[in-house]
Amino acid sequence: MKIRSKKIRNMQIINPATEETITSLEEDYSSTLQLKFDALNQAQPIWANKTLQERMSVIAKFSDLLEAEIEALALVLTNEVGKPLQQSRNEINGARARIKWMLSNAEKYLSDEVMVDEPGLKEIIKYEPLGVICNISAWNYPYLVGVNVFIPALLSGNAVMYKPSEYATLTGLQIEKLLKKAGIPAPVFQVAVGAKETGAALLEMNFDGYFFTGSYKTGKLIYEKVASKMVPCQLELGGKDPLYVADDVTDIAAVAVGTADGAFYNNGQSCCAVERIYVHEKYYQDYLTAFVTEVKSWKSGLPLANDTYIGPLTRKEQISVLENQVVDALNKGAKLLTGGKAIEGKGYYFEPTVLTDVTNDMLVMQEESFGPIIGIMKVKDDTEALMMMKDTDYGLTASVYTANQARAEKILAQLDAGSGYWNCCDRVSAALPWSGRKYSGIGATLSHQGLRAFTKPKGYHLRG
Ligand code: NAD
């Protein structure tokens, strides 16, 4: 891709619910990025020289500011990505919960570790920061996926170039403002404003690590590009997450309601949204009835309205992806139980859509939908369910609903996915590694692994 060396345009920020322009922002180009990169490099050693406790107190202040300013921040987020206002508040509160876990565990996992202490010999691991890292991020949960990266990176003494998605840039700028208000020295955290070309320009620079959240297609390109730099490159990518309902669940209606939320929360625009459902034939019909009743009960509409559950899609282009999946499924013999098309009028709305009689060769069962659509298939036993669940290039999460924990774990153990769920779905815990396998990514954020992902361990062999 050709990198612009001078500014040629402003970026329009569009409200996906109304299609109105909220504002326009000047995009960064190679020379403005270079200035930011130089500033990050100068400031990083000073930041790394502060004690961990000093850095922790700044991050704690940032979390307090998120709480104090939650209403204004949620409004900005809803206006630019279209998620219902309550879901924006939930996201910010979720980010604060993750920060709390990181602060509670930073000393335990980032401090020096004495591995051997005997007369005449001490062996210690010190966790040194990578240096100046680049975080290219996604729009669907900008606070959550953002804090997975820039909070542990800052805690461990790195400086951060943060490129928010072009669909969540106003939120990225709010984050920068609050970090500075909390006491992060200005040059230590910089926002790169822009879309694909700005991201590509960042790949031309020599950061000490690249941390990417986004699609498989972009992630693969970034991984290839960064390989020759010989620095860490972590990828959190998409999924086609399967869910199986076995024949021993006790309350099929409750399972249908809970799993419908797992598929459609945030309009299905979650990396770990349930994307494929397999139901044992014993409960198939009951499950469908309860599932469709639940889906039809939701209100679609303006995301600022209190009772809206389904807002607009963030990106207009996703509508044609979903339409294509519906046409492909119907052509191959699926049945449409509800939804199936875009909603006419202003805004990027798509009807919540449920397809049955699907097969695994349909796009809706193979390609990441990232929207309000689900395919539900009948299976005869665990063996068939497992075979269907395995049939994917992705490996982010997988879920089994059954009364029997051992039965669930036996299935989950055979799936090549980073997270396994028993009687739950579409969930992330700060205490556990968040990691994808195969097309879903490389490396892990969150947990102790995620805290240390932004460090280089150095082994000290101390004799004397
Ligand atoms: P995307 O790949 O389109 O864009 C992600 C980021 O990459 C954006 O900031 C974009 O500007 C930048 N970018 C695009 N092209 C680039 C290039 N050539 N060089 C450098 N940067 C470039 O993804 P998206 O639409 O923002 O996010 C949706 C995807 O992210 C979905 O697949 C979703 O599943 C995934 N996701 C994964 C996780 C996870 O934790 N695994 C979390 C959230 C989202």
XYZ file of C-alpha atoms and ligand atoms in Angstrom:
508
model
C 0.000 0.000 0.000
C 1.200 3.517 -0.771
C 1.825 5.560 2.372
C 0.836 9.222 2.223
C 3.642 11.529 3.194
C 1.428 14.574 3.582
C -2.071 15.169 4.811
C -4.663 14.865 2.050
C -7.955 14.475 3.850
C -10.076 14.641 6.956
C -11.917 11.628 8.334
C -15.703 11.890 8.715
C -17.188 10.437 11.905
C -20.708 9.203 11.096
C -23.478 8.310 13.537
C -24.629 4.863 12.308
C -28.120 5.331 13.765
C -28.875 8.532 11.860
C -26.171 8.624 9.156
C -25.417 12.196 10.228
C -21.838 13.445 10.363
C -20.833 13.978 13.997
C -17.561 15.691 13.194
C -14.522 15.403 11.013
C -10.968 14.806 12.231
C -7.583 15.365 10.689
C -5.909 12.040 9.970
C -2.327 11.394 10.938
C 0.160 10.883 8.153
C 3.717 9.617 8.145
C 5.444 12.781 9.377
C 2.958 13.445 12.223
C 3.242 9.789 13.220
C 7.031 10.106 13.211
C 6.841 13.072 15.630
C 4.622 11.045 17.971
C 6.912 8.031 17.680
C 9.976 10.136 18.563
C 8.185 11.595 21.580
C 7.190 8.107 22.752
C 10.775 6.922 22.476
C 12.082 9.843 24.501
C 9.466 9.507 27.224
C 9.424 5.723 27.655
C 12.614 5.306 29.768
C 11.431 8.040 32.152
C 8.061 6.306 32.564
C 9.748 2.924 33.025
C 11.965 4.433 35.735
C 8.975 5.261 37.909
C 8.072 2.633 40.479
C 5.323 0.154 39.706
C 3.322 1.711 42.556
C 3.550 5.143 40.932
C 2.324 3.779 37.626
C -0.457 1.859 39.388
C -1.710 4.980 41.115
C -2.069 6.779 37.759
C -4.034 3.855 36.313
C -6.248 3.735 39.419
C -6.988 7.437 38.904
C -7.860 6.719 35.258
C -10.373 4.110 36.397
C -11.907 6.604 38.850
C -12.274 9.104 36.006
C -14.038 6.485 33.867
C -16.519 6.074 36.713
C -16.961 9.810 37.263
C -17.465 10.591 33.575
C -19.337 7.456 32.538
C -22.463 9.199 31.230
C -20.586 11.533 28.891
C -18.263 8.734 27.738
C -21.156 6.336 27.097
C -22.868 8.976 24.989
C -19.796 9.490 22.811
C -19.461 5.725 22.353
C -23.115 5.202 21.498
C -23.147 8.056 19.021
C -20.155 6.799 17.084
C -20.630 2.995 17.168
C -24.415 2.786 17.612
C -24.545 0.419 20.590
C -27.493 0.933 22.976
C -26.599 3.426 25.702
C -26.960 0.893 28.518
C -24.571 -1.444 26.689
C -22.071 1.432 26.437
C -22.320 1.941 30.200
C -21.916 -1.819 30.713
C -18.788 -1.768 28.590
C -17.164 1.048 30.567
C -18.015 -0.667 33.855
C -16.615 -3.915 32.449
C -13.385 -2.133 31.557
C -13.127 -0.806 35.122
C -13.561 -4.338 36.490
C -10.687 -5.528 34.291
C -8.476 -2.650 35.443
C -9.293 -3.528 39.050
C -8.097 -7.106 38.509
C -4.917 -5.885 36.815
C -4.162 -3.461 39.643
C -4.767 -6.159 42.247
C -2.355 -8.525 40.501
C 0.295 -6.251 38.978
C 2.698 -6.480 41.916
C 2.401 -10.259 42.082
C 3.163 -10.830 38.392
C 5.372 -7.889 37.386
C 7.756 -7.778 40.343
C 11.108 -9.569 40.333
C 10.820 -13.299 40.955
C 13.454 -15.094 42.995
C 13.702 -18.584 41.508
C 16.792 -19.859 43.341
C 18.164 -18.504 46.621
C 20.982 -20.605 48.078
C 24.381 -19.862 49.584
C 26.527 -18.193 46.911
C 23.813 -18.137 44.209
C 20.667 -16.185 43.518
C 18.642 -16.571 40.314
C 16.086 -13.878 39.592
C 13.693 -13.080 36.756
C 13.130 -9.375 36.083
C 10.254 -8.331 33.813
C 11.508 -5.465 31.647
C 9.135 -3.449 29.442
C 9.237 -4.098 25.704
C 9.718 -0.354 25.071
C 7.403 1.554 22.716
C 4.518 -0.599 21.571
C 1.928 -0.133 18.848
C -1.700 -1.073 19.526
C -3.943 -1.172 16.443
C -7.463 -1.679 17.720
C -11.061 -2.550 16.805
C -14.331 -0.633 17.243
C -16.774 -3.158 18.676
C -15.648 -2.841 22.321
C -13.071 -0.045 22.237
C -12.848 0.234 26.032
C -12.634 -3.504 26.687
C -10.206 -4.475 23.946
C -8.290 -1.257 24.583
C -7.701 -1.837 28.286
C -6.634 -5.441 27.564
C -3.596 -3.917 25.884
C -2.749 -0.387 26.924
C -3.331 -0.820 30.692
C -0.897 -3.727 31.233
C 1.472 -2.135 28.704
C 1.550 1.110 30.699
C 1.681 -0.682 34.057
C 4.786 -2.574 32.970
C 6.578 0.592 31.827
C 5.924 0.775 28.103
C 4.930 3.817 26.064
C 1.959 3.250 23.755
C 0.977 4.362 20.265
C -2.748 3.624 20.267
C -4.565 3.517 16.956
C -8.279 3.313 17.617
C -10.483 2.035 14.840
C -11.684 4.740 12.466
C -15.185 3.827 13.774
C -14.270 4.522 17.423
C -11.829 7.401 17.201
C -13.755 9.835 19.390
C -13.652 7.224 22.139
C -9.910 6.771 21.550
C -9.433 10.507 22.020
C -11.529 10.444 25.224
C -9.289 7.682 26.556
C -6.196 9.756 25.794
C -7.709 12.803 27.524
C -8.559 10.830 30.672
C -5.191 9.079 30.845
C -3.493 12.465 30.741
C -5.898 13.885 33.313
C -5.041 10.892 35.511
C -1.340 11.763 35.333
C 0.164 9.838 32.411
C 2.958 12.106 31.131
C 1.661 13.441 27.799
C 4.247 11.817 25.505
C 3.803 8.314 26.963
C 0.431 7.621 25.327
C -0.283 8.908 21.819
C -3.300 8.411 19.602
C -2.794 7.769 15.885
C -5.893 9.090 14.125
C -6.941 7.472 10.871
C -8.044 4.345 9.072
C -6.275 1.632 7.087
C -3.566 3.901 5.679
C -2.618 5.189 9.126
C -2.400 1.582 10.328
C -0.230 0.717 7.335
C 2.074 3.666 8.097
C 2.532 2.355 11.646
C 3.704 -0.944 10.199
C 6.472 0.910 8.371
C 7.884 2.136 11.700
C 9.988 0.145 14.133
C 7.986 -0.385 17.293
C 9.174 -2.799 19.972
C 5.972 -4.831 19.744
C 2.700 -4.867 17.828
C -0.614 -5.722 19.477
C -3.554 -5.982 17.147
C -7.281 -6.527 17.652
C -9.374 -6.912 14.528
C -10.232 -9.207 11.658
C -8.326 -12.289 10.550
C -7.686 -10.692 7.162
C -5.942 -7.622 8.602
C -4.264 -9.655 11.355
C -2.633 -11.984 8.867
C -1.315 -9.059 6.861
C 0.086 -7.430 10.024
C 1.693 -10.663 11.208
C 3.474 -11.104 7.876
C 4.609 -7.492 7.822
C 5.906 -7.497 11.415
C 7.700 -10.861 11.125
C 10.853 -9.355 9.636
C 11.145 -6.850 12.495
C 11.788 -9.691 14.989
C 9.598 -8.162 17.710
C 6.556 -9.630 19.481
C 3.311 -9.510 17.507
C 0.075 -10.521 19.224
C -3.233 -10.911 17.415
C -6.776 -11.006 18.835
C -8.958 -11.863 15.867
C -12.437 -13.021 14.920
C -14.368 -16.172 15.663
C -17.127 -18.494 14.511
C -17.951 -19.664 17.981
C -20.088 -22.807 18.317
C -22.559 -23.658 21.076
C -24.105 -27.068 21.786
C -27.261 -27.751 23.796
C -27.304 -31.382 24.993
C -30.317 -33.577 25.809
C -30.064 -33.309 29.602
C -30.535 -29.569 30.210
C -33.171 -28.901 32.836
C -34.742 -25.667 31.590
C -34.641 -25.414 27.813
C -36.559 -22.102 27.743
C -33.987 -20.473 30.047
C -31.157 -21.897 27.940
C -32.777 -20.458 24.794
C -33.100 -16.992 26.360
C -29.522 -16.955 27.691
C -27.973 -18.213 24.478
C -30.004 -15.807 22.326
C -28.402 -12.992 24.320
C -24.999 -14.620 23.699
C -25.638 -14.472 19.967
C -27.249 -11.027 19.689
C -25.803 -8.821 22.467
C -24.104 -5.768 20.922
C -25.977 -6.677 17.717
C -23.826 -9.796 17.398
C -20.753 -7.597 16.948
C -18.661 -9.396 19.557
C -15.590 -11.462 18.801
C -16.949 -14.148 21.164
C -20.595 -13.880 20.129
C -22.269 -17.237 19.633
C -22.140 -17.673 15.855
C -23.392 -21.261 15.370
C -25.841 -23.281 17.471
C -26.235 -27.081 17.545
C -29.179 -28.490 19.513
C -29.878 -32.104 20.427
C -32.915 -33.407 18.538
C -34.741 -34.092 21.818
C -35.082 -30.363 22.523
C -34.661 -28.879 19.062
C -38.274 -27.792 18.534
C -38.739 -26.457 22.086
C -35.484 -24.567 21.828
C -36.439 -22.955 18.504
C -39.828 -21.870 19.823
C -38.353 -20.235 22.937
C -35.417 -18.745 21.012
C -37.566 -17.084 18.339
C -40.059 -15.807 20.943
C -37.163 -14.157 22.750
C -35.693 -12.642 19.576
C -39.081 -11.242 18.528
C -39.521 -9.618 21.948
C -36.517 -7.317 21.495
C -36.912 -3.716 20.510
C -34.798 -2.434 17.620
C -34.389 1.287 17.316
C -32.462 4.372 18.262
C -29.642 3.411 20.633
C -30.318 6.358 22.922
C -33.809 5.036 23.750
C -33.898 3.263 27.117
C -35.556 0.048 25.973
C -33.550 -0.532 22.769
C -31.725 -3.864 22.682
C -30.816 -3.932 18.974
C -29.265 -0.746 17.604
C -27.785 -0.144 14.170
C -24.762 -1.983 12.869
C -21.635 0.104 13.194
C -20.541 -0.342 9.586
C -22.828 0.010 6.592
C -20.809 -2.560 4.566
C -21.815 -5.346 6.987
C -25.396 -5.215 5.707
C -24.428 -6.758 2.375
C -22.373 -9.460 4.162
C -25.482 -10.454 6.148
C -27.793 -10.275 3.103
C -25.397 -12.522 1.253
C -25.406 -15.057 4.098
C -29.220 -15.142 4.097
C -29.452 -15.641 0.316
C -26.756 -18.333 0.383
C -28.492 -20.188 3.243
C -31.945 -20.055 1.630
C -30.530 -21.210 -1.715
C -28.982 -24.209 0.047
C -32.217 -25.202 1.806
C -32.325 -23.263 5.098
C -35.573 -21.915 6.568
C -35.965 -18.342 7.755
C -37.778 -18.192 11.114
C -37.570 -14.442 11.559
C -35.789 -11.393 10.119
C -33.667 -11.709 7.001
C -33.271 -8.193 5.662
C -32.105 -4.643 6.286
C -34.633 -2.251 7.807
C -35.575 0.579 5.471
C -34.936 4.192 6.475
C -32.045 6.049 8.028
C -29.386 4.084 9.892
C -27.627 0.785 9.303
C -30.290 -1.482 10.771
C -30.686 -5.203 10.081
C -33.518 -7.361 11.422
C -32.492 -9.949 14.034
C -32.406 -13.078 11.905
C -32.814 -16.757 12.780
C -32.162 -19.505 10.225
C -32.822 -23.224 10.761
C -32.276 -26.382 8.753
C -28.817 -25.014 8.132
C -25.802 -27.089 7.106
C -22.141 -26.445 7.820
C -21.389 -25.646 4.181
C -23.469 -22.464 4.362
C -21.694 -19.107 4.752
C -23.726 -18.377 7.887
C -22.090 -21.426 9.524
C -18.545 -20.772 8.262
C -17.857 -17.058 7.754
C -17.787 -14.686 10.760
C -21.192 -12.921 10.604
C -20.502 -10.142 13.111
C -24.145 -9.123 13.061
C -27.643 -10.037 14.288
C -27.968 -13.397 12.567
C -27.724 -17.011 13.719
C -27.967 -20.474 12.210
C -29.397 -23.285 14.374
C -28.876 -26.955 13.469
C -30.346 -30.184 14.867
C -27.852 -32.909 15.928
C -28.487 -36.476 17.091
C -25.771 -36.872 19.743
C -22.521 -35.505 21.247
C -20.421 -37.107 18.523
C -22.239 -35.304 15.751
C -22.232 -32.054 17.758
C -18.479 -32.295 18.270
C -17.864 -32.992 14.589
C -19.875 -29.894 13.609
C -18.276 -27.685 16.257
C -14.784 -28.660 15.094
C -15.551 -27.766 11.494
C -14.078 -24.237 11.421
C -10.885 -22.321 10.684
C -11.431 -20.244 13.835
C -10.738 -21.110 17.479
C -11.812 -18.419 19.907
C -14.501 -19.894 22.206
C -16.860 -22.868 22.383
C -19.775 -23.576 24.657
C -21.654 -26.635 25.936
C -24.949 -26.610 27.825
C -25.563 -29.805 29.781
C -26.400 -30.872 33.342
C -23.158 -32.877 33.403
C -19.843 -31.035 33.876
C -17.726 -34.047 32.878
C -19.696 -34.375 29.633
C -19.077 -30.695 28.850
C -15.375 -30.872 29.659
C -14.929 -33.992 27.547
C -16.280 -32.110 24.499
C -14.447 -28.852 25.249
C -11.115 -30.684 25.631
C -11.382 -31.881 22.030
C -11.938 -28.409 20.580
C -9.034 -26.241 19.462
C -10.326 -23.002 21.013
C -8.841 -20.552 23.527
C -11.864 -20.518 25.875
C -14.331 -23.240 26.865
C -17.689 -22.497 28.489
C -19.942 -24.843 30.454
C -23.507 -23.507 30.796
C -22.465 -19.995 29.790
C -21.288 -18.177 26.670
C -20.049 -14.843 25.290
C -18.110 -14.004 28.441
C -14.607 -12.793 29.296
C -12.837 -12.944 32.664
C -9.883 -10.729 33.562
C -8.409 -13.641 35.552
C -8.252 -15.992 32.568
C -6.147 -15.753 29.412
C -8.030 -14.306 26.449
C -6.557 -16.025 23.461
C -7.505 -17.271 20.046
C -6.214 -20.272 18.157
C -5.910 -20.847 14.408
C -7.540 -17.888 12.565
C -8.628 -16.382 15.903
C -5.187 -15.199 16.863
C -1.841 -15.626 18.528
C -0.807 -14.878 22.097
C -2.958 -13.918 25.086
C -4.162 -10.848 26.914
C -5.705 -10.750 30.421
C -4.701 -13.046 33.322
C -1.077 -13.183 34.489
C -0.080 -14.064 30.923
C -1.623 -10.843 29.632
C 0.120 -8.748 32.297
C 3.453 -10.204 31.253
C 2.788 -10.039 27.505
C 4.242 -6.524 27.406
C 7.505 -7.493 29.095
C 10.749 -9.255 28.246
C 11.960 -11.582 30.988
C 15.636 -11.233 31.871
C 17.352 -13.970 33.868
C 19.904 -12.747 36.453
C 22.506 -15.271 37.621
C 23.990 -13.687 40.744
C 27.004 -15.283 42.405
C 28.696 -13.930 45.461
P -10.348 -4.586 10.982
O -9.378 -5.676 10.776
O -11.128 -4.110 9.819
O -9.652 -3.299 11.600
C -8.945 -3.353 12.820
C -7.951 -2.224 12.862
O -6.960 -2.430 11.856
C -8.529 -0.835 12.616
O -7.927 0.072 13.504
C -8.127 -0.553 11.174
O -8.035 0.817 10.872
C -6.777 -1.235 11.097
N -6.357 -1.626 9.752
C -7.135 -1.982 8.701
N -6.371 -2.305 7.639
C -5.078 -2.157 8.021
C -3.822 -2.326 7.365
N -3.749 -2.713 6.091
N -2.702 -2.104 8.071
C -2.766 -1.724 9.368
N -3.915 -1.498 10.034
C -5.068 -1.723 9.367
O -11.334 -5.104 12.144
P -12.558 -4.332 12.803
O -13.692 -4.314 11.841
O -12.120 -3.071 13.418
O -12.925 -5.314 14.011
C -13.773 -6.406 13.879
C -12.986 -7.700 13.979
O -12.233 -7.702 15.183
C -13.868 -8.924 14.045
O -13.308 -9.937 13.255
C -13.815 -9.294 15.516
O -14.119 -10.645 15.781
C -12.426 -8.937 15.875
N -12.260 -8.736 17.315
C -11.550 -9.661 18.024
C -11.419 -9.520 19.395
C -10.674 -10.540 20.216
O -10.439 -10.276 21.386
N -10.303 -11.699 19.677
C -12.009 -8.438 20.035
C -12.717 -7.508 19.281
C -12.827 -7.663 17.914
